[in-house]
PDB file of C-alpha atoms in Angstrom:
ATOM      1  CA  MET D   1     181.404 105.200 191.717  1.00 66.00           C
ATOM      2  CA  HIS D   2     182.247 108.387 193.586  1.00 60.00           C
ATOM      3  CA  ALA D   3     181.733 111.965 192.438  1.00 62.00           C
ATOM      4  CA  THR D   4     182.138 115.394 193.992  1.00 59.00           C
ATOM      5  CA  ILE D   5     179.556 117.863 192.738  1.00 60.00           C
ATOM      6  CA  THR D   6     180.485 121.538 192.645  1.00 54.00           C
ATOM      7  CA  THR D   7     176.824 122.546 192.530  1.00 61.00           C
ATOM      8  CA  PRO D   8     175.953 124.247 195.844  1.00 61.00           C
ATOM      9  CA  PHE D   9     173.947 122.169 198.295  1.00 64.00           C
ATOM     10  CA  VAL D  10     170.413 123.578 198.086  1.00 63.00           C
ATOM     11  CA  ASP D  11     168.240 120.969 199.836  1.00 54.00           C
ATOM     12  CA  THR D  12     167.297 122.268 203.253  1.00 71.00           C
ATOM     13  CA  ARG D  13     165.703 119.517 205.330  1.00 83.00           C
ATOM     14  CA  ALA D  14     163.922 116.179 205.054  1.00 89.00           C
ATOM     15  CA  ALA D  15     160.497 117.783 205.445  1.00 89.00           C
ATOM     16  CA  ASP D  16     161.009 119.622 202.147  1.00 88.00           C
ATOM     17  CA  LEU D  17     161.309 116.422 200.115  1.00 91.00           C
ATOM     18  CA  GLY D  18     158.531 115.767 197.642  1.00 92.00           C
ATOM     19  CA  TYR D  19     157.536 112.511 195.943  1.00 95.00           C
ATOM     20  CA  ALA D  20     156.135 112.008 192.466  1.00 93.00           C
ATOM     21  CA  LEU D  21     155.745 109.134 190.003  1.00 94.00           C
ATOM     22  CA  ASP D  22     155.850 108.934 186.215  1.00 92.00           C
ATOM     23  CA  GLN D  23     157.290 112.397 185.677  1.00 91.00           C
ATOM     24  CA  PRO D  24     159.270 113.337 182.547  1.00 92.00           C
ATOM     25  CA  ARG D  25     163.029 112.927 182.712  1.00 93.00           C
ATOM     26  CA  LEU D  26     164.702 115.731 184.647  1.00 91.00           C
ATOM     27  CA  ASP D  27     168.170 117.106 183.985  1.00 92.00           C
ATOM     28  CA  ALA D  28     170.722 114.990 185.841  1.00 93.00           C
ATOM     29  CA  LEU D  29     174.173 115.782 187.202  1.00 90.00           C
ATOM     30  CA  GLU D  30     175.211 112.115 187.170  1.00 91.00           C
ATOM     31  CA  VAL D  31     173.517 108.912 185.950  1.00 94.00           C
ATOM     32  CA  LEU D  32     173.981 105.312 187.100  1.00 95.00           C
ATOM     33  CA  THR D  33     172.595 102.724 184.654  1.00 96.00           C
ATOM     34  CA  VAL D  34     172.026  99.105 185.710  1.00 96.00           C
ATOM     35  CA  GLY D  35     170.033  96.960 183.299  1.00 95.00           C
ATOM     36  CA  PRO D  36     166.615  98.558 182.707  1.00 95.00           C
ATOM     37  CA  LEU D  37     167.164 101.103 185.502  1.00 97.00           C
ATOM     38  CA  GLU D  38     168.611 104.608 185.465  1.00 97.00           C
ATOM     39  CA  LEU D  39     169.331 106.281 188.797  1.00 97.00           C
ATOM     40  CA  ARG D  40     169.658 109.970 188.074  1.00 96.00           C
ATOM     41  CA  LEU D  41     171.238 112.410 190.493  1.00 92.00           C
ATOM     42  CA  LEU D  42     169.418 115.732 190.484  1.00 88.00           C
ATOM     43  CA  GLY D  43     170.516 119.006 191.973  1.00 70.00           C
ATOM     44  CA  ALA D  44     167.771 118.246 194.479  1.00 65.00           C
ATOM     45  CA  SER D  45     168.091 114.508 195.182  1.00 86.00           C
ATOM     46  CA  HIS D  46     167.141 111.744 192.715  1.00 94.00           C
ATOM     47  CA  GLN D  47     165.000 110.362 189.920  1.00 96.00           C
ATOM     48  CA  ALA D  48     164.759 106.659 189.113  1.00 98.00           C
ATOM     49  CA  VAL D  49     163.676 105.741 185.566  1.00 97.00           C
ATOM     50  CA  LEU D  50     162.778 102.127 184.822  1.00 96.00           C
ATOM     51  CA  ARG D  51     161.601 100.596 181.551  1.00 92.00           C
ATOM     52  CA  ILE D  52     158.981  97.841 181.984  1.00 87.00           C
ATOM     53  CA  ASP D  53     156.961  96.226 179.212  1.00 84.00           C
ATOM     54  CA  GLY D  54     158.164  98.801 176.693  1.00 87.00           C
ATOM     55  CA  ARG D  55     157.155 101.773 178.841  1.00 91.00           C
ATOM     56  CA  GLU D  56     159.163 104.069 181.095  1.00 94.00           C
ATOM     57  CA  HIS D  57     158.117 104.641 184.702  1.00 95.00           C
ATOM     58  CA  SER D  58     159.816 107.050 187.059  1.00 96.00           C
ATOM     59  CA  GLU D  59     160.128 107.934 190.736  1.00 97.00           C
ATOM     60  CA  VAL D  60     161.198 111.401 191.894  1.00 95.00           C
ATOM     61  CA  VAL D  61     162.269 112.208 195.444  1.00 95.00           C
ATOM     62  CA  ALA D  62     163.440 115.806 195.481  1.00 89.00           C
ATOM     63  CA  CYS D  63     163.138 119.269 196.975  1.00 82.00           C
ATOM     64  CA  LEU D  64     161.440 120.773 193.944  1.00 74.00           C
ATOM     65  CA  ALA D  65     158.563 123.218 193.852  1.00 72.00           C
ATOM     66  CA  ASP D  66     156.507 120.851 191.697  1.00 69.00           C
ATOM     67  CA  ALA D  67     157.795 117.542 193.139  1.00 57.00           C
ATOM     68  CA  GLY D  68     154.303 116.321 193.993  1.00 71.00           C
ATOM     69  CA  ASP D  69     153.158 114.899 197.314  1.00 87.00           C
ATOM     70  CA  PRO D  70     155.034 114.923 200.636  1.00 90.00           C
ATOM     71  CA  LEU D  71     157.400 111.982 201.059  1.00 93.00           C
ATOM     72  CA  PRO D  72     155.315 109.001 202.257  1.00 95.00           C
ATOM     73  CA  ALA D  73     156.478 106.274 204.609  1.00 96.00           C
ATOM     74  CA  ARG D  74     155.084 103.710 202.165  1.00 97.00           C
ATOM     75  CA  HIS D  75     153.389 103.578 198.792  1.00 97.00           C
ATOM     76  CA  ASP D  76     152.359 100.607 196.631  1.00 96.00           C
ATOM     77  CA  ARG D  77     150.883 100.642 193.145  1.00 94.00           C
ATOM     78  CA  PRO D  78     150.923  98.712 189.844  1.00 92.00           C
ATOM     79  CA  TRP D  79     153.586  99.528 187.268  1.00 89.00           C
ATOM     80  CA  GLY D  80     152.446  97.916 184.049  1.00 81.00           C
ATOM     81  CA  THR D  81     152.199  94.181 184.708  1.00 83.00           C
ATOM     82  CA  ALA D  82     154.456  94.514 187.763  1.00 87.00           C
ATOM     83  CA  GLY D  83     154.006  95.929 191.240  1.00 93.00           C
ATOM     84  CA  TYR D  84     155.924  98.926 192.622  1.00 96.00           C
ATOM     85  CA  ARG D  85     156.758  99.269 196.309  1.00 97.00           C
ATOM     86  CA  PHE D  86     158.263 102.338 198.015  1.00 98.00           C
ATOM     87  CA  ARG D  87     159.357 102.743 201.639  1.00 97.00           C
ATOM     88  CA  SER D  88     161.092 105.629 203.405  1.00 97.00           C
ATOM     89  CA  ALA D  89     162.479 106.414 206.844  1.00 97.00           C
ATOM     90  CA  VAL D  90     164.068 109.496 208.400  1.00 96.00           C
ATOM     91  CA  GLU D  91     166.722 109.278 211.096  1.00 96.00           C
ATOM     92  CA  THR D  92     167.746 112.325 213.163  1.00 96.00           C
ATOM     93  CA  LEU D  93     171.191 112.141 214.785  1.00 97.00           C
ATOM     94  CA  ALA D  94     173.437 114.243 216.993  1.00 97.00           C
ATOM     95  CA  PRO D  95     176.358 115.812 215.061  1.00 95.00           C
ATOM     96  CA  ALA D  96     179.000 113.241 216.051  1.00 96.00           C
ATOM     97  CA  ARG D  97     176.758 110.251 215.296  1.00 97.00           C
ATOM     98  CA  PHE D  98     175.652 111.842 212.035  1.00 96.00           C
ATOM     99  CA  ALA D  99     179.279 112.242 210.922  1.00 96.00           C
ATOM    100  CA  ARG D 100     180.059 108.613 211.810  1.00 96.00           C
ATOM    101  CA  ARG D 101     177.010 107.293 209.968  1.00 96.00           C
ATOM    102  CA  ALA D 102     177.791 109.397 206.905  1.00 95.00           C
ATOM    103  CA  ALA D 103     181.374 108.107 206.886  1.00 95.00           C
ATOM    104  CA  GLN D 104     180.160 104.490 207.176  1.00 95.00           C
ATOM    105  CA  LEU D 105     177.816 104.873 204.225  1.00 95.00           C
ATOM    106  CA  ARG D 106     180.398 106.715 202.134  1.00 92.00           C
ATOM    107  CA  ASP D 107     183.084 104.106 202.765  1.00 92.00           C
ATOM    108  CA  ARG D 108     180.726 101.195 202.095  1.00 93.00           C
ATOM    109  CA  TYR D 109     179.332 102.366 198.778  1.00 93.00           C
ATOM    110  CA  ARG D 110     182.010 104.530 197.142  1.00 88.00           C
ATOM    111  CA  ILE D 111     183.681 101.417 195.688  1.00 86.00           C
ATOM    112  CA  ALA D 112     180.532  99.307 195.177  1.00 90.00           C
ATOM    113  CA  GLU D 113     179.844  98.239 191.597  1.00 89.00           C
ATOM    114  CA  HIS D 114     176.211  99.324 191.414  1.00 94.00           C
ATOM    115  CA  ALA D 115     176.395 102.480 193.543  1.00 95.00           C
ATOM    116  CA  LEU D 116     176.845 106.201 193.017  1.00 93.00           C
ATOM    117  CA  VAL D 117     178.090 108.343 195.913  1.00 91.00           C
ATOM    118  CA  CYS D 118     177.832 112.086 195.287  1.00 88.00           C
ATOM    119  CA  GLU D 119     179.137 114.695 197.700  1.00 86.00           C
ATOM    120  CA  PHE D 120     178.159 118.331 197.400  1.00 80.00           C
ATOM    121  CA  GLY D 121     180.813 120.981 197.772  1.00 74.00           C
ATOM    122  CA  GLY D 122     180.693 123.543 200.541  1.00 73.00           C
ATOM    123  CA  LEU D 123     179.117 121.439 203.299  1.00 78.00           C
ATOM    124  CA  ASP D 124     180.725 118.429 204.960  1.00 83.00           C
ATOM    125  CA  ASP D 125     178.729 115.179 204.736  1.00 89.00           C
ATOM    126  CA  ALA D 126     176.123 116.664 202.384  1.00 88.00           C
ATOM    127  CA  MET D 127     175.653 113.779 199.974  1.00 89.00           C
ATOM    128  CA  THR D 128     173.314 111.570 198.015  1.00 92.00           C
ATOM    129  CA  ILE D 129     173.946 107.835 197.661  1.00 94.00           C
ATOM    130  CA  LEU D 130     172.135 105.808 194.986  1.00 96.00           C
ATOM    131  CA  VAL D 131     172.418 102.006 195.027  1.00 96.00           C
ATOM    132  CA  ALA D 132     170.902  99.633 192.474  1.00 97.00           C
ATOM    133  CA  GLU D 133     170.310  95.928 192.704  1.00 96.00           C
ATOM    134  CA  PRO D 134     172.267  94.006 190.036  1.00 95.00           C
ATOM    135  CA  THR D 135     168.991  93.155 188.249  1.00 94.00           C
ATOM    136  CA  GLY D 136     167.962  96.816 188.070  1.00 95.00           C
ATOM    137  CA  LEU D 137     164.628  95.878 189.652  1.00 95.00           C
ATOM    138  CA  GLY D 138     165.250  97.530 193.007  1.00 97.00           C
ATOM    139  CA  TRP D 139     167.123 100.501 194.388  1.00 97.00           C
ATOM    140  CA  GLN D 140     167.942 102.210 197.670  1.00 97.00           C
ATOM    141  CA  THR D 141     168.949 105.806 198.337  1.00 97.00           C
ATOM    142  CA  TRP D 142     170.286 107.918 201.163  1.00 95.00           C
ATOM    143  CA  HIS D 143     170.058 111.707 201.325  1.00 93.00           C
ATOM    144  CA  SER D 144     171.941 113.475 204.107  1.00 92.00           C
ATOM    145  CA  TYR D 145     171.173 116.861 205.623  1.00 92.00           C
ATOM    146  CA  PRO D 146     174.101 117.841 207.887  1.00 92.00           C
ATOM    147  CA  GLN D 147     172.587 121.144 208.965  1.00 90.00           C
ATOM    148  CA  THR D 148     169.642 119.327 210.589  1.00 93.00           C
ATOM    149  CA  GLY D 149     171.339 115.989 211.358  1.00 95.00           C
ATOM    150  CA  GLU D 150     168.784 114.143 209.202  1.00 95.00           C
ATOM    151  CA  LEU D 151     169.443 111.049 207.106  1.00 95.00           C
ATOM    152  CA  VAL D 152     166.677 109.990 204.710  1.00 95.00           C
ATOM    153  CA  CYS D 153     166.640 106.442 203.394  1.00 96.00           C
ATOM    154  CA  THR D 154     164.332 105.206 200.653  1.00 97.00           C
ATOM    155  CA  ARG D 155     163.855 101.672 199.349  1.00 97.00           C
ATOM    156  CA  SER D 156     162.040 100.855 196.094  1.00 98.00           C
ATOM    157  CA  ALA D 157     161.323  97.537 194.416  1.00 96.00           C
ATOM    158  CA  VAL D 158     159.528  96.202 191.370  1.00 94.00           C
ATOM    159  CA  LEU D 159     157.707  93.025 192.367  1.00 91.00           C
ATOM    160  CA  GLY D 160     156.396  90.098 190.416  1.00 80.00           C
ATOM    161  CA  ARG D 161     159.249  90.154 187.899  1.00 61.00           C
ATOM    162  CA  ALA D 162     161.827  87.445 187.266  1.00 51.00           C
ATOM    163  CA  GLY D 163     164.947  88.105 189.322  1.00 48.00           C
ATOM    164  CA  HIS D 164     163.274  89.911 192.184  1.00 51.00           C
ATOM    165  CA  PRO D 165     161.634  88.478 195.323  1.00 45.00           C
ATOM    166  CA  SER D 166     158.008  89.320 195.986  1.00 40.00           C
ATOM    167  CA  ALA D 167     158.179  89.047 199.778  1.00 33.00           C
ATOM    168  CA  GLU D 168     157.275  92.014 201.956  1.00 40.00           C
ATOM    169  CA  PRO D 169     160.486  93.706 203.155  1.00 37.00           C
ATOM    170  CA  GLN D 170     160.978  93.575 206.916  1.00 36.00           C
ATOM    171  CA  PRO D 171     162.655  96.390 208.896  1.00 35.00           C
ATOM    172  CA  ALA D 172     166.333  95.906 209.648  1.00 31.00           C
ATOM    173  CA  ARG D 173     168.215  97.545 212.503  1.00 32.00           C
ATOM    174  CA  GLY D 174     171.217  99.642 211.603  1.00 37.00           C
ATOM    175  CA  ILE D 175     172.123 101.367 208.366  1.00 37.00           C
ATOM    176  CA  ALA D 176     175.811 100.691 208.889  1.00 35.00           C
ATOM    177  CA  ARG D 177     175.397  96.913 208.548  1.00 34.00           C
ATOM    178  CA  PRO D 178     172.629  96.321 205.962  1.00 34.00           C
ATOM    179  CA  ALA D 179     171.799  92.750 205.053  1.00 32.00           C
ATOM    180  CA  VAL D 180     173.377  91.536 201.825  1.00 29.00           C
ATOM    181  CA  SER D 181     170.962  90.878 199.005  1.00 33.00           C
ATOM    182  CA  ALA D 182     170.943  87.753 196.903  1.00 31.00           C
ATOM    183  CA  GLY D 183     172.725  89.736 194.229  1.00 34.00           C
ATOM    184  CA  GLY D 184     175.865  90.045 196.359  1.00 36.00           C
ATOM    185  CA  PRO D 185     177.516  92.653 198.584  1.00 35.00           C
ATOM    186  CA  SER D 186     177.327  95.391 195.974  1.00 37.00           C
ATOM    187  CA  GLY D 187     173.523  95.431 196.004  1.00 39.00           C
ATOM    188  CA  PRO D 188     171.266  97.016 198.639  1.00 39.00           C
ATOM    189  CA  SER D 189     169.613  95.026 201.383  1.00 38.00           C
ATOM    190  CA  THR D 190     166.144  93.625 200.928  1.00 35.00           C
ATOM    191  CA  ALA D 191     164.815  95.741 203.782  1.00 40.00           C
ATOM    192  CA  ILE D 192     164.814  99.452 204.362  1.00 41.00           C
ATOM    193  CA  PRO D 193     167.026 100.369 207.319  1.00 43.00           C
ATOM    194  CA  ALA D 194     165.060 101.607 210.326  1.00 38.00           C
ATOM    195  CA  PRO D 195     167.722 102.261 212.962  1.00 35.00           C
ATOM    196  CA  GLU D 196     166.983 102.797 216.616  1.00 34.00           C
ATOM    197  CA  GLY D 197     165.894 106.379 217.076  1.00 36.00           C
ATOM    198  CA  ALA D 198     164.682 106.746 213.507  1.00 39.00           C
ATOM    199  CA  ARG D 199     161.358 108.338 212.775  1.00 43.00           C
ATOM    200  CA  THR D 200     159.350 107.080 209.837  1.00 38.00           C
ATOM    201  CA  ARG D 201     157.060 109.264 207.788  1.00 40.00           C
TER     202      ARG D 201
END
């Protein structure tokens, strides 16, 4: 699914992203629902809401004043009877390479079944891409910052549940050619992209 958002692009840079878990639902501009998962586009990035064992859990990655802790490179914790795993990486690119990478991601996911590609008006290649696994037990996001040439990728998974592997994700080279998950080409890869030149946080 593809959407153009008229809301001005307000996120400034990757360093401003905050990270918080189990926050109340925030107002969303667009929502992608896959099974027990809602991927919610915010004016400042995303919120994932997942229902497990009759309870809602959430992940927020956003440039909000009260968004919580700085964005970690990795975080693991229990979610009910399941395990939650979060990984992130930041890639900084020269303008021409940034534009090519943004175009590759846009073209790959704008027609994918379980993906939401949102472009913000007023700034070329300012976008957020949210991709869910077909089971709803994993998701991957990209947040682009054209003014700084930064591309932030996050990968989240709920482990120990039927329909999702429990293996530790291994880094993959290249965002443009992510590995295809067992759920098919519309789902995200099982590893967070960590392209050459990327810096992890």
